[in-house]
Amino acid sequence: MQVQTVQLVLFSSAFCGPCMQTRTVLEEAARLIPGASFADLDVVAHVDEAEAEGIEATPTVLIRNAAGAEVFRAEGAPSLNQVLVAAAKAL
């Protein structure tokens, strides 16, 4: 059984071009990081969660450690290298 180490969370919207790029980057990061999980939450379908997290723009990426504490937040489409460096803070 693999222990979850990093949570990669994307708040996206259906007609957001940069969201598609960000989704691809986060899927690849989740594949590369042992124990990482990836969740893509559409802000329309997850309004309460988006409001609770203070999401003001899409895409917004949250990276959480194994305990669920936020260690990184970014608006816009990050590169794979940026995500991997930020995820290292969660380990």
PDB file of N, CA and C in Angstrom:
ATOM      1  N   MET A   1       0.841  -1.185   0.000  1.00  0.00           N
ATOM      2  CA  MET A   1       0.000   0.000   0.000  1.00  0.00           C
ATOM      3  C   MET A   1       0.882   1.244   0.000  1.00  0.00           C
ATOM      4  N   GLN A   2       0.598   2.149  -0.933  1.00  0.00           N
ATOM      5  CA  GLN A   2       1.398   3.353  -1.049  1.00  0.00           C
ATOM      6  C   GLN A   2       0.773   4.475  -0.225  1.00  0.00           C
ATOM      7  N   VAL A   3       1.610   5.164   0.538  1.00  0.00           N
ATOM      8  CA  VAL A   3       1.157   6.254   1.389  1.00  0.00           C
ATOM      9  C   VAL A   3       1.046   7.528   0.556  1.00  0.00           C
ATOM     10  N   GLN A   4      -0.053   8.276   0.755  1.00  0.00           N
ATOM     11  CA  GLN A   4      -0.210   9.544   0.046  1.00  0.00           C
ATOM     12  C   GLN A   4       0.779  10.555   0.607  1.00  0.00           C
ATOM     13  N   THR A   5       1.538  11.176  -0.264  1.00  0.00           N
ATOM     14  CA  THR A   5       2.564  12.117   0.161  1.00  0.00           C
ATOM     15  C   THR A   5       2.233  13.559  -0.176  1.00  0.00           C
ATOM     16  N   VAL A   6       1.603  13.778  -1.324  1.00  0.00           N
ATOM     17  CA  VAL A   6       1.325  15.121  -1.820  1.00  0.00           C
ATOM     18  C   VAL A   6      -0.046  15.126  -2.483  1.00  0.00           C
ATOM     19  N   GLN A   7      -0.806  16.178  -2.227  1.00  0.00           N
ATOM     20  CA  GLN A   7      -2.095  16.365  -2.891  1.00  0.00           C
ATOM     21  C   GLN A   7      -1.963  17.520  -3.877  1.00  0.00           C
ATOM     22  N   LEU A   8      -2.232  17.260  -5.132  1.00  0.00           N
ATOM     23  CA  LEU A   8      -2.230  18.281  -6.172  1.00  0.00           C
ATOM     24  C   LEU A   8      -3.689  18.571  -6.511  1.00  0.00           C
ATOM     25  N   VAL A   9      -4.124  19.800  -6.270  1.00  0.00           N
ATOM     26  CA  VAL A   9      -5.527  20.156  -6.474  1.00  0.00           C
ATOM     27  C   VAL A   9      -5.606  21.282  -7.495  1.00  0.00           C
ATOM     28  N   LEU A  10      -6.414  21.080  -8.515  1.00  0.00           N
ATOM     29  CA  LEU A  10      -6.643  22.087  -9.550  1.00  0.00           C
ATOM     30  C   LEU A  10      -8.082  22.560  -9.462  1.00  0.00           C
ATOM     31  N   PHE A  11      -8.275  23.855  -9.308  1.00  0.00           N
ATOM     32  CA  PHE A  11      -9.596  24.459  -9.447  1.00  0.00           C
ATOM     33  C   PHE A  11      -9.654  25.012 -10.858  1.00  0.00           C
ATOM     34  N   SER A  12     -10.582  24.483 -11.652  1.00  0.00           N
ATOM     35  CA  SER A  12     -10.639  24.804 -13.073  1.00  0.00           C
ATOM     36  C   SER A  12     -12.058  25.209 -13.478  1.00  0.00           C
ATOM     37  N   SER A  13     -12.181  25.600 -14.745  1.00  0.00           N
ATOM     38  CA  SER A  13     -13.498  25.870 -15.321  1.00  0.00           C
ATOM     39  C   SER A  13     -13.522  25.290 -16.732  1.00  0.00           C
ATOM     40  N   ALA A  14     -14.698  24.996 -17.215  1.00  0.00           N
ATOM     41  CA  ALA A  14     -14.878  24.245 -18.453  1.00  0.00           C
ATOM     42  C   ALA A  14     -14.275  24.932 -19.685  1.00  0.00           C
ATOM     43  N   PHE A  15     -14.352  26.231 -19.770  1.00  0.00           N
ATOM     44  CA  PHE A  15     -13.919  26.914 -20.977  1.00  0.00           C
ATOM     45  C   PHE A  15     -12.603  27.658 -20.790  1.00  0.00           C
ATOM     46  N   CYS A  16     -11.766  27.163 -19.911  1.00  0.00           N
ATOM     47  CA  CYS A  16     -10.501  27.787 -19.557  1.00  0.00           C
ATOM     48  C   CYS A  16      -9.360  27.072 -20.285  1.00  0.00           C
ATOM     49  N   GLY A  17      -8.778  27.717 -21.287  1.00  0.00           N
ATOM     50  CA  GLY A  17      -7.663  27.127 -22.018  1.00  0.00           C
ATOM     51  C   GLY A  17      -6.474  26.789 -21.130  1.00  0.00           C
ATOM     52  N   PRO A  18      -6.016  27.731 -20.292  1.00  0.00           N
ATOM     53  CA  PRO A  18      -4.893  27.426 -19.403  1.00  0.00           C
ATOM     54  C   PRO A  18      -5.198  26.290 -18.427  1.00  0.00           C
ATOM     55  N   CYS A  19      -6.478  26.043 -18.133  1.00  0.00           N
ATOM     56  CA  CYS A  19      -6.837  24.941 -17.237  1.00  0.00           C
ATOM     57  C   CYS A  19      -6.478  23.600 -17.863  1.00  0.00           C
ATOM     58  N   MET A  20      -6.675  23.476 -19.166  1.00  0.00           N
ATOM     59  CA  MET A  20      -6.342  22.229 -19.853  1.00  0.00           C
ATOM     60  C   MET A  20      -4.834  21.970 -19.784  1.00  0.00           C
ATOM     61  N   GLN A  21      -4.047  23.002 -19.994  1.00  0.00           N
ATOM     62  CA  GLN A  21      -2.593  22.887 -19.910  1.00  0.00           C
ATOM     63  C   GLN A  21      -2.176  22.517 -18.491  1.00  0.00           C
ATOM     64  N   THR A  22      -2.783  23.165 -17.509  1.00  0.00           N
ATOM     65  CA  THR A  22      -2.453  22.901 -16.105  1.00  0.00           C
ATOM     66  C   THR A  22      -2.829  21.478 -15.719  1.00  0.00           C
ATOM     67  N   ARG A  23      -3.967  21.002 -16.192  1.00  0.00           N
ATOM     68  CA  ARG A  23      -4.416  19.631 -15.917  1.00  0.00           C
ATOM     69  C   ARG A  23      -3.357  18.632 -16.406  1.00  0.00           C
ATOM     70  N   THR A  24      -2.844  18.848 -17.611  1.00  0.00           N
ATOM     71  CA  THR A  24      -1.822  17.969 -18.174  1.00  0.00           C
ATOM     72  C   THR A  24      -0.554  17.984 -17.329  1.00  0.00           C
ATOM     73  N   VAL A  25      -0.145  19.165 -16.888  1.00  0.00           N
ATOM     74  CA  VAL A  25       1.054  19.304 -16.055  1.00  0.00           C
ATOM     75  C   VAL A  25       0.867  18.573 -14.726  1.00  0.00           C
ATOM     76  N   LEU A  26      -0.278  18.762 -14.092  1.00  0.00           N
ATOM     77  CA  LEU A  26      -0.517  18.136 -12.784  1.00  0.00           C
ATOM     78  C   LEU A  26      -0.671  16.620 -12.899  1.00  0.00           C
ATOM     79  N   GLU A  27      -1.268  16.146 -13.974  1.00  0.00           N
ATOM     80  CA  GLU A  27      -1.360  14.695 -14.184  1.00  0.00           C
ATOM     81  C   GLU A  27       0.034  14.097 -14.315  1.00  0.00           C
ATOM     82  N   GLU A  28       0.915  14.771 -15.038  1.00  0.00           N
ATOM     83  CA  GLU A  28       2.286  14.282 -15.188  1.00  0.00           C
ATOM     84  C   GLU A  28       3.034  14.332 -13.858  1.00  0.00           C
ATOM     85  N   ALA A  29       2.848  15.415 -13.098  1.00  0.00           N
ATOM     86  CA  ALA A  29       3.497  15.529 -11.788  1.00  0.00           C
ATOM     87  C   ALA A  29       3.020  14.405 -10.872  1.00  0.00           C
ATOM     88  N   ALA A  30       1.728  14.112 -10.885  1.00  0.00           N
ATOM     89  CA  ALA A  30       1.184  13.038 -10.048  1.00  0.00           C
ATOM     90  C   ALA A  30       1.760  11.688 -10.459  1.00  0.00           C
ATOM     91  N   ARG A  31       2.020  11.522 -11.735  1.00  0.00           N
ATOM     92  CA  ARG A  31       2.623  10.281 -12.216  1.00  0.00           C
ATOM     93  C   ARG A  31       4.070  10.161 -11.740  1.00  0.00           C
ATOM     94  N   LEU A  32       4.788  11.286 -11.679  1.00  0.00           N
ATOM     95  CA  LEU A  32       6.210  11.281 -11.321  1.00  0.00           C
ATOM     96  C   LEU A  32       6.478  11.218  -9.819  1.00  0.00           C
ATOM     97  N   ILE A  33       5.531  11.706  -9.011  1.00  0.00           N
ATOM     98  CA  ILE A  33       5.739  11.779  -7.556  1.00  0.00           C
ATOM     99  C   ILE A  33       5.093  10.568  -6.894  1.00  0.00           C
ATOM    100  N   PRO A  34       5.896   9.698  -6.284  1.00  0.00           N
ATOM    101  CA  PRO A  34       5.329   8.523  -5.623  1.00  0.00           C
ATOM    102  C   PRO A  34       4.326   8.926  -4.533  1.00  0.00           C
ATOM    103  N   GLY A  35       3.151   8.346  -4.589  1.00  0.00           N
ATOM    104  CA  GLY A  35       2.133   8.600  -3.574  1.00  0.00           C
ATOM    105  C   GLY A  35       1.325   9.869  -3.774  1.00  0.00           C
ATOM    106  N   ALA A  36       1.572  10.590  -4.857  1.00  0.00           N
ATOM    107  CA  ALA A  36       0.831  11.836  -5.094  1.00  0.00           C
ATOM    108  C   ALA A  36      -0.580  11.535  -5.570  1.00  0.00           C
ATOM    109  N   SER A  37      -1.504  12.427  -5.199  1.00  0.00           N
ATOM    110  CA  SER A  37      -2.867  12.332  -5.711  1.00  0.00           C
ATOM    111  C   SER A  37      -3.178  13.619  -6.467  1.00  0.00           C
ATOM    112  N   PHE A  38      -4.101  13.517  -7.416  1.00  0.00           N
ATOM    113  CA  PHE A  38      -4.484  14.676  -8.221  1.00  0.00           C
ATOM    114  C   PHE A  38      -6.000  14.778  -8.236  1.00  0.00           C
ATOM    115  N   ALA A  39      -6.508  15.988  -7.981  1.00  0.00           N
ATOM    116  CA  ALA A  39      -7.945  16.240  -8.060  1.00  0.00           C
ATOM    117  C   ALA A  39      -8.177  17.477  -8.908  1.00  0.00           C
ATOM    118  N   ASP A  40      -9.106  17.375  -9.830  1.00  0.00           N
ATOM    119  CA  ASP A  40      -9.498  18.498 -10.690  1.00  0.00           C
ATOM    120  C   ASP A  40     -10.922  18.867 -10.304  1.00  0.00           C
ATOM    121  N   LEU A  41     -11.093  20.033  -9.696  1.00  0.00           N
ATOM    122  CA  LEU A  41     -12.403  20.471  -9.220  1.00  0.00           C
ATOM    123  C   LEU A  41     -12.900  21.639 -10.060  1.00  0.00           C
ATOM    124  N   ASP A  42     -13.981  21.434 -10.768  1.00  0.00           N
ATOM    125  CA  ASP A  42     -14.606  22.497 -11.545  1.00  0.00           C
ATOM    126  C   ASP A  42     -15.275  23.470 -10.572  1.00  0.00           C
ATOM    127  N   VAL A  43     -14.988  24.752 -10.714  1.00  0.00           N
ATOM    128  CA  VAL A  43     -15.499  25.730  -9.753  1.00  0.00           C
ATOM    129  C   VAL A  43     -17.027  25.828  -9.777  1.00  0.00           C
ATOM    130  N   VAL A  44     -17.639  25.512 -10.898  1.00  0.00           N
ATOM    131  CA  VAL A  44     -19.103  25.557 -10.974  1.00  0.00           C
ATOM    132  C   VAL A  44     -19.710  24.372 -10.221  1.00  0.00           C
ATOM    133  N   ALA A  45     -19.122  23.204 -10.382  1.00  0.00           N
ATOM    134  CA  ALA A  45     -19.631  22.006  -9.716  1.00  0.00           C
ATOM    135  C   ALA A  45     -19.240  21.944  -8.242  1.00  0.00           C
ATOM    136  N   HIS A  46     -18.201  22.677  -7.863  1.00  0.00           N
ATOM    137  CA  HIS A  46     -17.692  22.657  -6.483  1.00  0.00           C
ATOM    138  C   HIS A  46     -17.631  24.080  -5.915  1.00  0.00           C
ATOM    139  N   VAL A  47     -18.732  24.798  -6.031  1.00  0.00           N
ATOM    140  CA  VAL A  47     -18.793  26.201  -5.610  1.00  0.00           C
ATOM    141  C   VAL A  47     -18.413  26.366  -4.140  1.00  0.00           C
ATOM    142  N   ASP A  48     -18.970  25.537  -3.268  1.00  0.00           N
ATOM    143  CA  ASP A  48     -18.700  25.673  -1.832  1.00  0.00           C
ATOM    144  C   ASP A  48     -17.221  25.481  -1.519  1.00  0.00           C
ATOM    145  N   GLU A  49     -16.613  24.468  -2.133  1.00  0.00           N
ATOM    146  CA  GLU A  49     -15.189  24.217  -1.895  1.00  0.00           C
ATOM    147  C   GLU A  49     -14.339  25.357  -2.440  1.00  0.00           C
ATOM    148  N   ALA A  50     -14.683  25.855  -3.626  1.00  0.00           N
ATOM    149  CA  ALA A  50     -13.932  26.961  -4.220  1.00  0.00           C
ATOM    150  C   ALA A  50     -14.018  28.209  -3.342  1.00  0.00           C
ATOM    151  N   GLU A  51     -15.207  28.498  -2.843  1.00  0.00           N
ATOM    152  CA  GLU A  51     -15.372  29.658  -1.956  1.00  0.00           C
ATOM    153  C   GLU A  51     -14.607  29.465  -0.649  1.00  0.00           C
ATOM    154  N   ALA A  52     -14.674  28.272  -0.088  1.00  0.00           N
ATOM    155  CA  ALA A  52     -13.974  27.995   1.170  1.00  0.00           C
ATOM    156  C   ALA A  52     -12.461  28.140   1.015  1.00  0.00           C
ATOM    157  N   GLU A  53     -11.950  27.842  -0.178  1.00  0.00           N
ATOM    158  CA  GLU A  53     -10.514  27.940  -0.445  1.00  0.00           C
ATOM    159  C   GLU A  53     -10.108  29.325  -0.937  1.00  0.00           C
ATOM    160  N   GLY A  54     -11.077  30.219  -1.124  1.00  0.00           N
ATOM    161  CA  GLY A  54     -10.759  31.570  -1.578  1.00  0.00           C
ATOM    162  C   GLY A  54     -10.306  31.629  -3.025  1.00  0.00           C
ATOM    163  N   ILE A  55     -10.857  30.759  -3.859  1.00  0.00           N
ATOM    164  CA  ILE A  55     -10.484  30.714  -5.272  1.00  0.00           C
ATOM    165  C   ILE A  55     -11.120  31.900  -5.991  1.00  0.00           C
ATOM    166  N   GLU A  56     -10.291  32.707  -6.634  1.00  0.00           N
ATOM    167  CA  GLU A  56     -10.765  33.893  -7.338  1.00  0.00           C
ATOM    168  C   GLU A  56     -10.539  33.827  -8.840  1.00  0.00           C
ATOM    169  N   ALA A  57      -9.722  32.885  -9.309  1.00  0.00           N
ATOM    170  CA  ALA A  57      -9.421  32.772 -10.730  1.00  0.00           C
ATOM    171  C   ALA A  57      -9.139  31.312 -11.060  1.00  0.00           C
ATOM    172  N   THR A  58      -9.318  30.968 -12.334  1.00  0.00           N
ATOM    173  CA  THR A  58      -8.945  29.632 -12.792  1.00  0.00           C
ATOM    174  C   THR A  58      -7.902  29.788 -13.887  1.00  0.00           C
ATOM    175  N   PRO A  59      -6.953  28.904 -13.942  1.00  0.00           N
ATOM    176  CA  PRO A  59      -6.713  27.814 -13.009  1.00  0.00           C
ATOM    177  C   PRO A  59      -6.041  28.304 -11.730  1.00  0.00           C
ATOM    178  N   THR A  60      -6.368  27.657 -10.628  1.00  0.00           N
ATOM    179  CA  THR A  60      -5.648  27.839  -9.365  1.00  0.00           C
ATOM    180  C   THR A  60      -5.200  26.462  -8.908  1.00  0.00           C
ATOM    181  N   VAL A  61      -3.922  26.374  -8.558  1.00  0.00           N
ATOM    182  CA  VAL A  61      -3.326  25.120  -8.110  1.00  0.00           C
ATOM    183  C   VAL A  61      -3.018  25.216  -6.623  1.00  0.00           C
ATOM    184  N   LEU A  62      -3.431  24.203  -5.871  1.00  0.00           N
ATOM    185  CA  LEU A  62      -3.073  24.073  -4.467  1.00  0.00           C
ATOM    186  C   LEU A  62      -2.253  22.800  -4.326  1.00  0.00           C
ATOM    187  N   ILE A  63      -1.188  22.882  -3.562  1.00  0.00           N
ATOM    188  CA  ILE A  63      -0.405  21.699  -3.238  1.00  0.00           C
ATOM    189  C   ILE A  63      -0.428  21.566  -1.731  1.00  0.00           C
ATOM    190  N   ARG A  64      -0.834  20.362  -1.283  1.00  0.00           N
ATOM    191  CA  ARG A  64      -0.944  20.098   0.150  1.00  0.00           C
ATOM    192  C   ARG A  64      -0.028  18.947   0.530  1.00  0.00           C
ATOM    193  N   ASN A  65       0.440  18.986   1.778  1.00  0.00           N
ATOM    194  CA  ASN A  65       1.255  17.881   2.268  1.00  0.00           C
ATOM    195  C   ASN A  65       0.351  16.726   2.675  1.00  0.00           C
ATOM    196  N   ALA A  66       0.960  15.647   3.173  1.00  0.00           N
ATOM    197  CA  ALA A  66       0.189  14.450   3.522  1.00  0.00           C
ATOM    198  C   ALA A  66      -0.861  14.711   4.593  1.00  0.00           C
ATOM    199  N   ALA A  67      -0.623  15.715   5.432  1.00  0.00           N
ATOM    200  CA  ALA A  67      -1.578  16.070   6.486  1.00  0.00           C
ATOM    201  C   ALA A  67      -2.700  16.965   5.973  1.00  0.00           C
ATOM    202  N   GLY A  68      -2.605  17.409   4.723  1.00  0.00           N
ATOM    203  CA  GLY A  68      -3.629  18.268   4.138  1.00  0.00           C
ATOM    204  C   GLY A  68      -3.364  19.749   4.268  1.00  0.00           C
ATOM    205  N   ALA A  69      -2.204  20.128   4.822  1.00  0.00           N
ATOM    206  CA  ALA A  69      -1.863  21.546   4.967  1.00  0.00           C
ATOM    207  C   ALA A  69      -1.376  22.108   3.638  1.00  0.00           C
ATOM    208  N   GLU A  70      -1.893  23.266   3.270  1.00  0.00           N
ATOM    209  CA  GLU A  70      -1.481  23.911   2.031  1.00  0.00           C
ATOM    210  C   GLU A  70      -0.034  24.400   2.153  1.00  0.00           C
ATOM    211  N   VAL A  71       0.794  24.009   1.185  1.00  0.00           N
ATOM    212  CA  VAL A  71       2.184  24.449   1.181  1.00  0.00           C
ATOM    213  C   VAL A  71       2.493  25.323  -0.022  1.00  0.00           C
ATOM    214  N   PHE A  72       1.579  25.371  -0.992  1.00  0.00           N
ATOM    215  CA  PHE A  72       1.807  26.164  -2.203  1.00  0.00           C
ATOM    216  C   PHE A  72       0.468  26.481  -2.843  1.00  0.00           C
ATOM    217  N   ARG A  73       0.379  27.685  -3.407  1.00  0.00           N
ATOM    218  CA  ARG A  73      -0.816  28.113  -4.143  1.00  0.00           C
ATOM    219  C   ARG A  73      -0.353  28.978  -5.308  1.00  0.00           C
ATOM    220  N   ALA A  74      -0.950  28.761  -6.470  1.00  0.00           N
ATOM    221  CA  ALA A  74      -0.609  29.573  -7.634  1.00  0.00           C
ATOM    222  C   ALA A  74      -1.814  29.729  -8.536  1.00  0.00           C
ATOM    223  N   GLU A  75      -1.981  30.919  -9.059  1.00  0.00           N
ATOM    224  CA  GLU A  75      -2.985  31.163 -10.096  1.00  0.00           C
ATOM    225  C   GLU A  75      -2.254  31.153 -11.426  1.00  0.00           C
ATOM    226  N   GLY A  76      -2.891  30.597 -12.446  1.00  0.00           N
ATOM    227  CA  GLY A  76      -2.260  30.527 -13.752  1.00  0.00           C
ATOM    228  C   GLY A  76      -1.719  29.132 -14.004  1.00  0.00           C
ATOM    229  N   ALA A  77      -1.119  28.964 -15.177  1.00  0.00           N
ATOM    230  CA  ALA A  77      -0.634  27.662 -15.616  1.00  0.00           C
ATOM    231  C   ALA A  77       0.853  27.509 -15.293  1.00  0.00           C
ATOM    232  N   PRO A  78       1.184  26.680 -14.293  1.00  0.00           N
ATOM    233  CA  PRO A  78       2.580  26.479 -13.932  1.00  0.00           C
ATOM    234  C   PRO A  78       3.249  25.474 -14.872  1.00  0.00           C
ATOM    235  N   SER A  79       4.565  25.518 -14.908  1.00  0.00           N
ATOM    236  CA  SER A  79       5.319  24.510 -15.659  1.00  0.00           C
ATOM    237  C   SER A  79       5.457  23.263 -14.782  1.00  0.00           C
ATOM    238  N   LEU A  80       5.833  22.171 -15.400  1.00  0.00           N
ATOM    239  CA  LEU A  80       6.055  20.936 -14.658  1.00  0.00           C
ATOM    240  C   LEU A  80       7.159  21.145 -13.615  1.00  0.00           C
ATOM    241  N   ASN A  81       8.232  21.827 -13.990  1.00  0.00           N
ATOM    242  CA  ASN A  81       9.321  22.075 -13.045  1.00  0.00           C
ATOM    243  C   ASN A  81       8.844  22.877 -11.843  1.00  0.00           C
ATOM    244  N   GLN A  82       8.013  23.886 -12.061  1.00  0.00           N
ATOM    245  CA  GLN A  82       7.487  24.687 -10.948  1.00  0.00           C
ATOM    246  C   GLN A  82       6.660  23.817 -10.007  1.00  0.00           C
ATOM    247  N   VAL A  83       5.851  22.942 -10.553  1.00  0.00           N
ATOM    248  CA  VAL A  83       5.021  22.063  -9.721  1.00  0.00           C
ATOM    249  C   VAL A  83       5.895  21.095  -8.929  1.00  0.00           C
ATOM    250  N   LEU A  84       6.894  20.534  -9.569  1.00  0.00           N
ATOM    251  CA  LEU A  84       7.762  19.580  -8.875  1.00  0.00           C
ATOM    252  C   LEU A  84       8.539  20.246  -7.753  1.00  0.00           C
ATOM    253  N   VAL A  85       9.024  21.462  -7.962  1.00  0.00           N
ATOM    254  CA  VAL A  85       9.737  22.186  -6.905  1.00  0.00           C
ATOM    255  C   VAL A  85       8.782  22.506  -5.749  1.00  0.00           C
ATOM    256  N   ALA A  86       7.584  22.959  -6.083  1.00  0.00           N
ATOM    257  CA  ALA A  86       6.610  23.270  -5.041  1.00  0.00           C
ATOM    258  C   ALA A  86       6.198  22.001  -4.286  1.00  0.00           C
ATOM    259  N   ALA A  87       6.032  20.907  -4.997  1.00  0.00           N
ATOM    260  CA  ALA A  87       5.647  19.642  -4.359  1.00  0.00           C
ATOM    261  C   ALA A  87       6.728  19.150  -3.419  1.00  0.00           C
ATOM    262  N   ALA A  88       7.984  19.444  -3.713  1.00  0.00           N
ATOM    263  CA  ALA A  88       9.087  19.032  -2.845  1.00  0.00           C
ATOM    264  C   ALA A  88       8.939  19.648  -1.463  1.00  0.00           C
ATOM    265  N   LYS A  89       8.317  20.830  -1.378  1.00  0.00           N
ATOM    266  CA  LYS A  89       8.077  21.479  -0.082  1.00  0.00           C
ATOM    267  C   LYS A  89       7.094  20.690   0.770  1.00  0.00           C
ATOM    268  N   ALA A  90       6.264  19.897   0.131  1.00  0.00           N
ATOM    269  CA  ALA A  90       5.245  19.129   0.840  1.00  0.00           C
ATOM    270  C   ALA A  90       5.785  17.805   1.367  1.00  0.00           C
ATOM    271  N   LEU A  91       6.947  17.412   0.895  1.00  0.00           N
ATOM    272  CA  LEU A  91       7.488  16.098   1.290  1.00  0.00           C
ATOM    273  C   LEU A  91       8.246  16.161   2.588  1.00  0.00           C
TER     274      LEU A  91
END
